[in-house]
Amino acid sequence: GAGVSQSPSNKVTEKGKDVELRCDPISGHTALYWYRQSLGQGLEFLIYFQGNSAPDKSGLPSDRFSAERTGGSVSTLTIQRTQQEDSAVYLCASSPRGQIAFFGQGTRLTVV
Amino acid sequence: KQEVTQIPAALSVPEGENLVLNCSFTDSAIYNLQWFRQDPGKGLTSLLLIQSSQREQTSGRLNASLDKSSGRSTLYIAASQPGDSATYLCAVDTGRRALTFGSGTRLQVQP
């Protein structure tokens, strides 16, 4: 595709349910990032994939959060047993190494 | 640990003014610095990228400068327009970790 695609664009889930958020990066981009942004707040780093290197998971807030990137392309962010404080916009970005990062439009997650 | 600070947090100016947004970072060992724009409810759009070896980059009415040794970057917007109203974020890339973002400057340009 022409840009980074995220799905779904909006997700409402009940507290305690698991959710999966998908990111399709730009083809050929080796770096893929997940961030989240709570209402009126800055970007909080979650996880970073760079090529075949081990991902940097240092930003994941708890062990309920996990992410994988299959075949160096599509990435899925999974949140288990969602809590209300998980409500935020989850943003994915990709870039060639050391170059401009392109962001998707985000997934707005609401936990009720 | 890299920390990025943006000042001011919010800015309101009349249309036509030139303005400067500031970004500072604590670790000068950066790979590059990027400025982004975020409109309400939207993702981020990259405006300018400055490699560590560069001093500035220009795109239209935007000019970004980088002083790596002092840990500072500025984004200069000339002849501001209401359409420039958005949140502007800077982010540094150390080449070893993900981009580290500042908390942004929320700009409002009054017609």
Short mmCIF file of C-alpha atoms in Angstrom, two decimals:
data_model
loop_
_atom_site.label_atom_id
_atom_site.label_comp_id
_atom_site.label_asym_id
_atom_site.label_seq_id
_atom_site.Cartn_x
_atom_site.Cartn_y
_atom_site.Cartn_z
CA GLY A 1 0.00 0.00 0.00
CA ALA A 2 0.89 3.66 -0.16
CA GLY A 3 1.23 4.13 3.56
CA VAL A 4 1.11 2.48 6.96
CA SER A 5 -2.25 0.84 7.50
CA GLN A 6 -3.73 0.06 10.90
CA SER A 7 -6.82 -1.93 11.70
CA PRO A 8 -9.30 -1.64 13.16
CA SER A 9 -9.54 2.15 13.23
CA ASN A 10 -11.77 1.96 16.29
CA LYS A 11 -12.27 -0.80 18.82
CA VAL A 12 -14.60 -0.89 21.81
CA THR A 13 -14.10 -3.83 24.10
CA GLU A 14 -15.27 -4.95 27.50
CA LYS A 15 -12.91 -4.95 30.43
CA GLY A 16 -11.16 -8.29 30.71
CA LYS A 17 -11.35 -9.19 27.02
CA ASP A 18 -8.30 -9.65 24.79
CA VAL A 19 -7.75 -7.44 21.75
CA GLU A 20 -5.47 -7.60 18.73
CA LEU A 21 -4.37 -4.53 16.83
CA ARG A 22 -2.83 -4.88 13.38
CA CYS A 23 -0.23 -2.81 11.57
CA ASP A 24 0.72 -3.16 7.92
CA PRO A 25 3.94 -1.20 7.41
CA ILE A 26 5.24 0.22 4.17
CA SER A 27 6.85 -2.53 2.15
CA GLY A 28 10.59 -2.72 2.60
CA HIS A 29 10.72 -0.69 5.82
CA THR A 30 12.95 -2.49 8.29
CA ALA A 31 11.93 -0.53 11.38
CA LEU A 32 8.47 -0.78 12.94
CA TYR A 33 7.35 1.06 16.06
CA TRP A 34 4.31 0.90 18.32
CA TYR A 35 3.37 3.88 20.46
CA ARG A 36 0.27 4.77 22.38
CA GLN A 37 -1.21 8.15 23.06
CA SER A 38 -3.68 8.79 25.84
CA LEU A 39 -6.08 11.71 25.57
CA GLY A 40 -4.14 14.96 25.59
CA GLN A 41 -0.85 13.22 26.29
CA GLY A 42 2.38 12.67 24.40
CA LEU A 43 3.50 9.51 22.69
CA GLU A 44 4.45 6.60 24.92
CA PHE A 45 6.86 4.13 23.37
CA LEU A 46 5.76 0.50 23.51
CA ILE A 47 7.91 -1.72 21.28
CA TYR A 48 10.40 -1.40 18.42
CA PHE A 49 11.31 -3.91 15.72
CA GLN A 50 14.42 -3.39 13.59
CA GLY A 51 15.12 -5.94 10.88
CA ASN A 52 16.00 -9.33 12.26
CA SER A 53 17.24 -7.98 15.58
CA ALA A 54 15.54 -8.87 18.83
CA PRO A 55 12.73 -6.36 19.43
CA ASP A 56 13.10 -3.65 22.05
CA LYS A 57 10.21 -4.40 24.39
CA SER A 58 11.30 -2.02 27.11
CA GLY A 59 8.24 0.19 26.71
CA LEU A 60 5.58 -2.43 27.22
CA PRO A 61 3.71 -1.39 30.38
CA SER A 62 2.89 -4.87 31.65
CA ASP A 63 3.04 -8.54 30.70
CA ARG A 64 -0.52 -8.23 29.39
CA PHE A 65 1.00 -6.52 26.36
CA SER A 66 2.85 -8.40 23.63
CA ALA A 67 3.67 -7.85 19.98
CA GLU A 68 5.05 -9.82 17.12
CA ARG A 69 6.16 -9.07 13.62
CA THR A 70 5.81 -11.88 11.15
CA GLY A 71 8.14 -12.20 8.18
CA GLY A 72 9.55 -8.77 8.81
CA SER A 73 6.28 -7.19 7.70
CA VAL A 74 2.89 -7.21 9.42
CA SER A 75 2.83 -6.63 13.17
CA THR A 76 0.18 -7.48 15.73
CA LEU A 77 -0.07 -5.87 19.16
CA THR A 78 -2.02 -7.99 21.62
CA ILE A 79 -3.45 -6.76 24.88
CA GLN A 80 -4.75 -9.46 27.20
CA ARG A 81 -7.35 -8.93 29.91
CA THR A 82 -7.86 -5.31 28.94
CA GLN A 83 -8.24 -2.67 31.63
CA GLN A 84 -9.83 0.76 31.42
CA GLU A 85 -6.42 2.42 31.63
CA ASP A 86 -5.51 0.70 28.36
CA SER A 87 -7.91 3.05 26.56
CA ALA A 88 -5.81 5.15 24.17
CA VAL A 89 -4.91 5.60 20.54
CA TYR A 90 -2.36 3.01 19.48
CA LEU A 91 -0.07 4.28 16.73
CA CYS A 92 2.19 2.26 14.48
CA ALA A 93 5.00 3.65 12.35
CA SER A 94 7.55 2.24 9.97
CA SER A 95 10.73 3.55 8.40
CA PRO A 96 13.82 2.54 6.52
CA ARG A 97 16.61 2.54 9.10
CA GLY A 98 17.52 6.07 10.13
CA GLN A 99 15.03 7.69 7.79
CA ILE A 100 11.68 9.43 8.01
CA ALA A 101 9.09 7.54 10.04
CA PHE A 102 5.64 7.18 8.52
CA PHE A 103 2.75 6.80 10.91
CA GLY A 104 -0.57 5.08 10.47
CA GLN A 105 -3.81 6.76 11.48
CA GLY A 106 -3.96 4.75 14.67
CA THR A 107 -6.42 2.46 16.40
CA ARG A 108 -8.62 4.13 19.01
CA LEU A 109 -9.17 1.57 21.75
CA THR A 110 -11.91 2.11 24.31
CA VAL A 111 -12.26 -0.32 27.19
CA VAL A 112 -15.66 -0.15 28.88
CA LYS B 1 18.21 7.76 29.05
CA GLN B 2 17.27 10.20 26.30
CA GLU B 3 14.75 12.85 27.35
CA VAL B 4 13.16 15.30 24.94
CA THR B 5 11.55 18.54 26.06
CA GLN B 6 9.48 20.96 24.00
CA ILE B 7 8.81 24.56 24.88
CA PRO B 8 6.31 26.15 24.89
CA ALA B 9 3.60 23.57 25.55
CA ALA B 10 1.05 25.79 23.84
CA LEU B 11 1.21 28.86 21.65
CA SER B 12 -1.42 31.12 20.17
CA VAL B 13 -0.47 33.69 17.53
CA PRO B 14 -2.28 35.90 15.03
CA GLU B 15 -2.12 34.93 11.38
CA GLY B 16 0.97 36.14 9.55
CA GLU B 17 3.38 35.98 12.47
CA ASN B 18 6.70 34.18 12.28
CA LEU B 19 7.21 31.79 15.16
CA VAL B 20 9.77 29.46 16.69
CA LEU B 21 9.17 26.16 18.43
CA ASN B 22 11.90 24.72 20.62
CA CYS B 23 13.06 21.19 21.26
CA SER B 24 15.88 20.08 23.55
CA PHE B 25 17.33 16.64 24.18
CA THR B 26 19.67 15.33 26.84
CA ASP B 27 21.83 12.85 24.90
CA SER B 28 23.65 14.50 21.99
CA ALA B 29 24.61 11.14 20.45
CA ILE B 30 21.73 11.19 18.01
CA TYR B 31 21.35 9.72 14.54
CA ASN B 32 18.76 12.23 13.40
CA LEU B 33 15.96 14.48 14.60
CA GLN B 34 12.51 14.69 13.09
CA TRP B 35 9.71 17.22 13.39
CA PHE B 36 6.16 15.96 13.06
CA ARG B 37 2.74 17.53 12.88
CA GLN B 38 -0.35 15.98 14.45
CA ASP B 39 -3.87 17.17 13.73
CA PRO B 40 -6.61 16.36 16.27
CA GLY B 41 -7.68 12.72 16.06
CA LYS B 42 -5.11 11.96 13.38
CA GLY B 43 -1.78 10.22 13.08
CA LEU B 44 1.56 12.00 12.75
CA THR B 45 2.92 13.50 9.56
CA SER B 46 6.65 13.95 9.18
CA LEU B 47 7.62 17.53 8.31
CA LEU B 48 11.40 17.58 8.31
CA LEU B 49 14.24 15.21 9.12
CA ILE B 50 17.70 16.51 10.01
CA GLN B 51 20.56 14.05 9.98
CA SER B 52 23.12 14.43 12.76
CA SER B 53 25.68 15.81 10.29
CA GLN B 54 23.33 18.55 9.10
CA ARG B 55 22.63 21.96 10.60
CA GLU B 56 19.26 22.69 9.06
CA GLN B 57 16.55 21.60 6.67
CA THR B 58 13.96 23.69 4.86
CA SER B 59 10.60 22.84 3.37
CA GLY B 60 8.45 25.69 2.15
CA ARG B 61 7.69 27.99 5.07
CA LEU B 62 9.31 25.61 7.54
CA ASN B 63 12.94 25.66 8.60
CA ALA B 64 14.38 23.33 11.20
CA SER B 65 17.81 23.79 12.72
CA LEU B 66 19.90 21.40 14.76
CA ASP B 67 22.68 22.14 17.24
CA LYS B 68 23.70 18.69 18.33
CA SER B 69 26.40 19.77 20.74
CA SER B 70 23.99 21.85 22.78
CA GLY B 71 21.13 19.39 22.41
CA ARG B 72 18.73 21.79 20.72
CA SER B 73 16.56 22.06 17.66
CA THR B 74 14.19 24.78 16.55
CA LEU B 75 11.34 24.73 14.09
CA TYR B 76 10.75 28.10 12.46
CA ILE B 77 7.40 28.71 10.77
CA ALA B 78 7.24 31.78 8.55
CA ALA B 79 4.08 33.74 7.85
CA SER B 80 1.86 31.46 9.91
CA GLN B 81 -1.59 30.52 8.62
CA PRO B 82 -4.68 29.13 10.36
CA GLY B 83 -4.03 25.84 8.57
CA ASP B 84 -0.79 25.54 10.53
CA SER B 85 -2.82 25.00 13.71
CA ALA B 86 -1.84 21.59 15.05
CA THR B 87 0.43 19.95 17.60
CA TYR B 88 4.09 19.87 16.61
CA LEU B 89 6.30 17.11 17.98
CA CYS B 90 10.01 16.58 17.75
CA ALA B 91 11.59 13.15 18.01
CA VAL B 92 15.20 12.01 18.22
CA ASP B 93 16.64 8.80 16.83
CA THR B 94 19.76 7.48 18.53
CA GLY B 95 20.01 4.59 16.07
CA ARG B 96 19.87 2.14 18.95
CA ARG B 97 16.29 2.54 20.16
CA ALA B 98 12.96 3.71 18.92
CA LEU B 99 12.26 7.38 18.36
CA THR B 100 11.99 9.38 21.57
CA PHE B 101 9.30 12.05 21.39
CA GLY B 102 8.79 15.32 23.16
CA SER B 103 5.35 16.10 24.55
CA GLY B 104 4.63 18.58 21.77
CA THR B 105 3.72 22.20 21.26
CA ARG B 106 0.05 22.89 20.58
CA LEU B 107 -0.12 25.76 18.08
CA GLN B 108 -3.20 27.85 17.38
CA VAL B 109 -3.02 30.43 14.61
CA GLN B 110 -5.83 32.94 14.87
CA PRO B 111 -7.33 34.25 11.61
#
